[in-house]
Coordinates of C-alpha atoms in Angstrom, one line a residue:
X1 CA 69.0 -46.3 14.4
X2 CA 67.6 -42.9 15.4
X3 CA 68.0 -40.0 12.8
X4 CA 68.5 -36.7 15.1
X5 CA 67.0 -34.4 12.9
X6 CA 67.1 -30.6 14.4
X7 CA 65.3 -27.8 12.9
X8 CA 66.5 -25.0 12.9
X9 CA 64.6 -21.7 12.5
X10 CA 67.2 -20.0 10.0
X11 CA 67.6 -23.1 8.2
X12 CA 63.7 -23.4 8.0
X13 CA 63.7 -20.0 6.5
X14 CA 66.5 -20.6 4.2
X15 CA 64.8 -23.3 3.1
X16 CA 61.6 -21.6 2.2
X17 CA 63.1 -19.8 -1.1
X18 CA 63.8 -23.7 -2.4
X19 CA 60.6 -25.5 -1.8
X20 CA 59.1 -27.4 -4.4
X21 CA 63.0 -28.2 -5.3
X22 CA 64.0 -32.2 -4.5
X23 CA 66.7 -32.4 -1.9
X24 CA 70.2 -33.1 -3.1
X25 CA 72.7 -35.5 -1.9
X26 CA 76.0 -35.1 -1.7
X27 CA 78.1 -38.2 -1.3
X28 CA 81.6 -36.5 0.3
X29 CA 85.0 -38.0 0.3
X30 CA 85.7 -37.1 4.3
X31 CA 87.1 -39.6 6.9
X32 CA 85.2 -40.2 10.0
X33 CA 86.9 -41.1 13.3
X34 CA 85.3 -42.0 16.3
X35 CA 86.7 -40.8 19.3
X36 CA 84.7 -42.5 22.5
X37 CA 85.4 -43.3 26.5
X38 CA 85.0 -41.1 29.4
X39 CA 87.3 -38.7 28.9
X40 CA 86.6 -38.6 25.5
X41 CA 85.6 -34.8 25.4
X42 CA 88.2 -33.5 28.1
X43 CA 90.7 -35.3 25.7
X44 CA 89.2 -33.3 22.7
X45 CA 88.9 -29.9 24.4
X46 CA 92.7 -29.5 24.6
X47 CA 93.1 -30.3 21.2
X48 CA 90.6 -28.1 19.4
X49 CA 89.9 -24.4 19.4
X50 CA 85.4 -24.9 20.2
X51 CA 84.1 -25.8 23.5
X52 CA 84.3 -29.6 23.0
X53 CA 82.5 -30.3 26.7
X54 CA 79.1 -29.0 25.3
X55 CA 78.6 -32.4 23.9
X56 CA 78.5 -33.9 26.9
X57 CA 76.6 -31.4 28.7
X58 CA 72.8 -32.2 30.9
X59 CA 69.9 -30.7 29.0
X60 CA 70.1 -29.2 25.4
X61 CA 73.2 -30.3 24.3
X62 CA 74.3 -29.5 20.4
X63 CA 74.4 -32.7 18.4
X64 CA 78.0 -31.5 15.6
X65 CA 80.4 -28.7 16.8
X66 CA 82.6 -27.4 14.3
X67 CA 86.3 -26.7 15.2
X68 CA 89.7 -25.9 14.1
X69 CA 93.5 -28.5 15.5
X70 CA 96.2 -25.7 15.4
X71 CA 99.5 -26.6 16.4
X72 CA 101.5 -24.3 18.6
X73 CA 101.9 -21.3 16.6
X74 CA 98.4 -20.6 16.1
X75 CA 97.7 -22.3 12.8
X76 CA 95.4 -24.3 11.4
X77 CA 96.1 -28.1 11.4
X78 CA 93.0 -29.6 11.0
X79 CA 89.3 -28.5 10.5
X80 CA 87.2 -31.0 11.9
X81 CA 83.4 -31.5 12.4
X82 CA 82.9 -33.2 15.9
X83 CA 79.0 -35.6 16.0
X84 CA 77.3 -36.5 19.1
X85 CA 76.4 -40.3 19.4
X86 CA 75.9 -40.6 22.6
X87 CA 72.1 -39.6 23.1
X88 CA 72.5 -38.7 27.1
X89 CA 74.7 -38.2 30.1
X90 CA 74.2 -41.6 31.2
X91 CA 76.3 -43.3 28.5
X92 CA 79.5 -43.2 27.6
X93 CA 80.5 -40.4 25.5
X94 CA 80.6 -41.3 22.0
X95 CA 82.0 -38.4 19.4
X96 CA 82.4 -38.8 15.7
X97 CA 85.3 -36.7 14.0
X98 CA 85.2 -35.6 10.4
X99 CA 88.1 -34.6 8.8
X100 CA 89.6 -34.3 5.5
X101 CA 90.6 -37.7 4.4
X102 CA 93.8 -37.2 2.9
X103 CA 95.1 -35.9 6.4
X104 CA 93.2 -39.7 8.0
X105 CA 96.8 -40.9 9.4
X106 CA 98.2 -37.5 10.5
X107 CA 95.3 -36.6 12.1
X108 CA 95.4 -40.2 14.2
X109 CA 99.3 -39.9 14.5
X110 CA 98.6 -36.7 16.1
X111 CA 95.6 -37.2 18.4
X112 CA 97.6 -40.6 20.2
X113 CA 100.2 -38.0 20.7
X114 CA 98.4 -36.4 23.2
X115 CA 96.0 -39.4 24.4
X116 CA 98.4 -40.8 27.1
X117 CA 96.5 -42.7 29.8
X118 CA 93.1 -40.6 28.8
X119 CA 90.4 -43.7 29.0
X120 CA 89.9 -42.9 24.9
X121 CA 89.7 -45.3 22.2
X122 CA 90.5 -43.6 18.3
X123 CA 88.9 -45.3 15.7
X124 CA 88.5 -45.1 12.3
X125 CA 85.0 -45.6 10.7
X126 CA 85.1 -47.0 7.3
X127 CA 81.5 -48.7 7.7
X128 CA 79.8 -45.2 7.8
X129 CA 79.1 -42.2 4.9
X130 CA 79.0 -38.7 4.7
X131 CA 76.6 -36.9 2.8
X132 CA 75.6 -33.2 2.8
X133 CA 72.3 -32.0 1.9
X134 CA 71.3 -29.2 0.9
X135 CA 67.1 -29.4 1.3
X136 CA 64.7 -28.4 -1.1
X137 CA 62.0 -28.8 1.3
X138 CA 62.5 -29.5 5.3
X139 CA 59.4 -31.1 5.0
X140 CA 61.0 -33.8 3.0
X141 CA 63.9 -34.7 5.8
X142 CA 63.0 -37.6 7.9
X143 CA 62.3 -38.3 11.7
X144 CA 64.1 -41.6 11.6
X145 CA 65.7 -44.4 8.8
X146 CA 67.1 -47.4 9.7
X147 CA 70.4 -47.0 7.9
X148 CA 71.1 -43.6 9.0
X149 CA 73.0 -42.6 11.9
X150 CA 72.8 -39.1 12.3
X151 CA 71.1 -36.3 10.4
X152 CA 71.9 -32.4 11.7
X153 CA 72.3 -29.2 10.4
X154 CA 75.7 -28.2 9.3
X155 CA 77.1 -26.2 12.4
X156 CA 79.5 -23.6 10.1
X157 CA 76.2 -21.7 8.4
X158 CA 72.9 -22.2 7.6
X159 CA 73.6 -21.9 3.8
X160 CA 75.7 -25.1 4.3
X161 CA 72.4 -26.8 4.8
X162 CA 72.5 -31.0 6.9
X163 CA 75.1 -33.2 7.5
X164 CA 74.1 -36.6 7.0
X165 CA 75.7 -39.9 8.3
X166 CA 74.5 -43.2 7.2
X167 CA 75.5 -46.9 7.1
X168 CA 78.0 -47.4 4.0
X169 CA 75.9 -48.4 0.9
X170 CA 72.8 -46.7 2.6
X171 CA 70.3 -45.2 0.0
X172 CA 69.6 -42.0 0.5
X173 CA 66.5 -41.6 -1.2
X174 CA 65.2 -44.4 1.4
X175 CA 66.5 -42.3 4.3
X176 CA 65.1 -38.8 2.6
X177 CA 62.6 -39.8 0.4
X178 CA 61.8 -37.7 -3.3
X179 CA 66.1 -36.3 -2.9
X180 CA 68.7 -36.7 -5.5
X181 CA 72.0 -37.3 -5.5
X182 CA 74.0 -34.6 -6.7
X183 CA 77.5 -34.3 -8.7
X184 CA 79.8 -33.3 -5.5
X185 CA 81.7 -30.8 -7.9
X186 CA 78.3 -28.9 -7.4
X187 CA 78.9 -29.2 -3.2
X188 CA 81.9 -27.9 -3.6
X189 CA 80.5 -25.2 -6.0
X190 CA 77.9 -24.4 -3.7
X191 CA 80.8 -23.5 -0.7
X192 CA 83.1 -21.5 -2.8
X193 CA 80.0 -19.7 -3.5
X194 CA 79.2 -18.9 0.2
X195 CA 83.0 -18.7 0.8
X196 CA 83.1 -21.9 3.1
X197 CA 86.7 -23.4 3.6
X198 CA 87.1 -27.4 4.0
X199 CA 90.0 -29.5 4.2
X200 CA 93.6 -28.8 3.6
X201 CA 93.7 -27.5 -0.2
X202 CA 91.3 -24.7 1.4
X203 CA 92.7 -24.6 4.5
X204 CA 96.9 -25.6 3.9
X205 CA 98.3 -26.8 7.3
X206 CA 100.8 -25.1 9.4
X207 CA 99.5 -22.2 7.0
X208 CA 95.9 -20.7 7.3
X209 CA 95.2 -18.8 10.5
X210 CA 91.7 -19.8 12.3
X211 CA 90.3 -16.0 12.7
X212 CA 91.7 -15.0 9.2
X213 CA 89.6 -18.3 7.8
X214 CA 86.3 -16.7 9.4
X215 CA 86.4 -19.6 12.1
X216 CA 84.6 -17.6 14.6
X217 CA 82.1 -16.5 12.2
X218 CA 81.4 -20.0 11.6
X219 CA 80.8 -21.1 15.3
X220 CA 83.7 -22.9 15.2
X221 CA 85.7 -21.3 18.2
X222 CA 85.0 -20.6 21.9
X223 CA 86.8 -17.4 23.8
X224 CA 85.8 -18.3 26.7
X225 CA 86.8 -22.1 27.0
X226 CA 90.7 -23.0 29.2
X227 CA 93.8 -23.3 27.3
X228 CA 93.9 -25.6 24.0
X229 CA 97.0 -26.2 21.6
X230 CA 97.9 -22.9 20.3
X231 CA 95.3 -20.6 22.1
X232 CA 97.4 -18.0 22.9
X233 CA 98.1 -16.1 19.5
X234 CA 94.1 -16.7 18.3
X235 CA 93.2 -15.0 21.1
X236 CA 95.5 -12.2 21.4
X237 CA 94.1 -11.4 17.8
X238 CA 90.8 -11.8 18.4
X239 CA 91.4 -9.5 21.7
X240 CA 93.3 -6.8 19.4
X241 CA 90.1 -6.6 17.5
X242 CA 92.4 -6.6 13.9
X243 CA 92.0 -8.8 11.7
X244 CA 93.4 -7.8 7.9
X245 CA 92.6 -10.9 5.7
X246 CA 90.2 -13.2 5.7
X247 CA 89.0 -15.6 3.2
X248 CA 86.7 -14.6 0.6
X249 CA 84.6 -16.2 -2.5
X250 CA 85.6 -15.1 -5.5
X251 CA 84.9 -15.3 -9.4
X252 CA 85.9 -15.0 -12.3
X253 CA 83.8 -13.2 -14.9
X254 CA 85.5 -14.2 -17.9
X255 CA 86.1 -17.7 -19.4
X256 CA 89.6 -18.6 -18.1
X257 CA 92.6 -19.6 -20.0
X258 CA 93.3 -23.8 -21.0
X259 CA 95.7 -23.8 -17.6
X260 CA 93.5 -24.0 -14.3
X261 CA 94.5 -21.1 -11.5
X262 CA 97.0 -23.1 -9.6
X263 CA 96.5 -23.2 -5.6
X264 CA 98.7 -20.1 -3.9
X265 CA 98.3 -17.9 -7.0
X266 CA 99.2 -14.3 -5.8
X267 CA 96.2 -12.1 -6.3
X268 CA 97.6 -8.1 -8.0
X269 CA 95.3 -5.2 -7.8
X270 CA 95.3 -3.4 -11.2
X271 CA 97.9 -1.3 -10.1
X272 CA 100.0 -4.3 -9.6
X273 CA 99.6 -4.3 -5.7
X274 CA 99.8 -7.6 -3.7
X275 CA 96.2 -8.3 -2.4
X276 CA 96.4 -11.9 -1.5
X277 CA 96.2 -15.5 -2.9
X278 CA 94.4 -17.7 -4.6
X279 CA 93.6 -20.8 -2.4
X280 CA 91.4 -23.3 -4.5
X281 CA 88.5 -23.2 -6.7
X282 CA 86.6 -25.1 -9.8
X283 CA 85.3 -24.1 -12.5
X284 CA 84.8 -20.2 -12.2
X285 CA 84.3 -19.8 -8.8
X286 CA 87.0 -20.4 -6.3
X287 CA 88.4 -18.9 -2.3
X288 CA 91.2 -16.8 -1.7
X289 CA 92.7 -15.2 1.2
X290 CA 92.6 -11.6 0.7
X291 CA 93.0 -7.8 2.2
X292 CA 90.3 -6.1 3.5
X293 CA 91.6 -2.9 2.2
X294 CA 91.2 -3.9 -1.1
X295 CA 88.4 -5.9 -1.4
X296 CA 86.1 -3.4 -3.8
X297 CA 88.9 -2.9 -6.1
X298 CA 89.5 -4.9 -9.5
X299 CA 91.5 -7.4 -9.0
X300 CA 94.1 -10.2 -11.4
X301 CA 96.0 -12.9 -11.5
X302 CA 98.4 -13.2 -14.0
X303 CA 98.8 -16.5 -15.4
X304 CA 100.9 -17.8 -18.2
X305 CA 100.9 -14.4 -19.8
X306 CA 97.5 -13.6 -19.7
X307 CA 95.7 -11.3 -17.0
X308 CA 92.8 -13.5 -15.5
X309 CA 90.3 -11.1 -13.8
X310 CA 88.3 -11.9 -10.7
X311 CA 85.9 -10.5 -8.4
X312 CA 85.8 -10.7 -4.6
X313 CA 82.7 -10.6 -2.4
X314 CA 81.1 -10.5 1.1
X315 CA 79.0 -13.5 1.4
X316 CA 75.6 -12.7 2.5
X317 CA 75.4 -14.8 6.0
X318 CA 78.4 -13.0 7.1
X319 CA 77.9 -10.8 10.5
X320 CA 76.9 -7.6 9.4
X321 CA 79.6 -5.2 9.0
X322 CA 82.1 -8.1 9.7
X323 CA 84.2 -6.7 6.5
X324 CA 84.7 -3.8 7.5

């Protein structure tokens, strides 16, 4: 099978600072659907907040879309990766879905909902991987591998480095020769760090709102696309220009106490002002949904009697002047 590798410039340049470092592997625990037929994108475009027919555009068509399900009050549902397959016009769409695998049967449940009569088949895949990759050296990623299906940059940021899907039980140091396949702890690490949400512990559903979880900034909606599933509040706020919270990296500069931060941890400033909440982390890095208006101040969480301190920051690939 053909590996779609696409280079992209920023990534190129990203990748400049790492070379001479081996590529690393992350093996991740995300469900892939595939979602295929003729009306397979139309189906998805009223589903999901990006421009879902781009995949199936003539010419230069991108090869992963990221996107956000929101049910009808606006919030986040689902976020989703969506693949090409299909490598032209001429054959019959063919769309990969990532999601977060603990949502697998909600996600399917909620899709046939709204399939009707649409000429779409929903299947899931559990003969394909996911990696990411974040590349030491571009020079390093391959043109094609027989066991892999699909190699792309990440569509959220550049940081987030490739997406990689492969037969299950492929090797990946076959299909990228000289990488290394990391701890995913260290993934997961690596997108606290850059303040990257992914899957429902990040992201609770019914909860998170897409513009307040930086989804625009991470080409994950389209203003300009017809009606989808709870359009009309996202864009009334993204209209209004006002956005409050978003979601943030943050850290904590001193070892924490024996009991982990639990998930939905309210977030004080030191005079003992709500600020936000603590959404998920590991180790001592973690996101949390937080107020703009007090983002350089020192902030807490008190936990089991103690006062855990932490620090909140812009990441770096962020629009400029998008905090303000």
């Amino acid at each position: 099978m053909l590996v779609r590798a696409i280079t992209a410039p920023g990534l190129r340049r990203w990748c400049r600072g790492r070379r001479g470092e081996a590529a690393a592997c992350f093996p991740l625990g995300r469900a892939l659907l595939g979602v295929r037929g003729a009306e397979a994108a139309v189906f998805l475009q009223g589903l999901l907040t990006n421009d879902v027919t781009r995949l199936v555009a003539e010419g230069d068509a991108p090869a992963a879309l990221y996107a956000h399900a929101l049910n009808v009050q606006g919030r986040c549902l689902y976020d989703v990766i969506l693949y090409r397959l299909h490598k032209n016009t001429a054959e019959e769409p063919h769309i990969l879905l990532e999601c977060d695998s603990s949502i697998l049967d909600s996600i399917q449940k909620h899709l046939k909902r709204y399939k009707i009569r649409r000429k779409v088949s929903i299947t899931p895949c559990p003969d394909l991987s996911l990696w990411a990759v974040i590349p030491g050296d571009t020079s390093s990623l391959p043109k094609c591998a027989d066991q892999a299906l699909l190699l792309t940059p990440d569509p959220r940021a550049e940081v987030m480095g490739w997406r990689l899907i492969a037969k299950k039980g492929a090797n990946v140091s076959e299909i990228i020769p000289g990488s290394q396949v990391g701890d995913v702890q260290d993934y997961h690490r690596h997108r606290y760090k850059q303040g990257i949400p992914e899957g429902v512990k990040d992201l609770p559903p019914g909860v998170a709102l897409p513009l307040e979880s930086n989804l625009a900034f991470m080409n994950g909606i389209s203003f300009t696309k017809g009606c989808y599933i709870g359009q009309e509040l996202t864009a009334r706020t993204h209209h209004m220009g006002v956005i409050r919270k978003r979601l943030l990296p943050v850290s904590f500069p001193e070892p924490l106490p024996s009991a982990a931060v639990p998930e939905g941890a309210e977030i004080l400033t030191q005079a003992g002002k709500r600020a936000g909440k603590f959404r998920a982390g590991g180790g001592e890095l973690g996101i949390a949904l937080l107020r703009l208006a007090h983002l350089g101040e020192p902030l807490c969480i008190r936990l089991a009697g103690d006062t855990v301190r932490l620090r909140a920051t812009t990441p770096e690939w962020w629009p400029k002047a998008a905090a303000k």
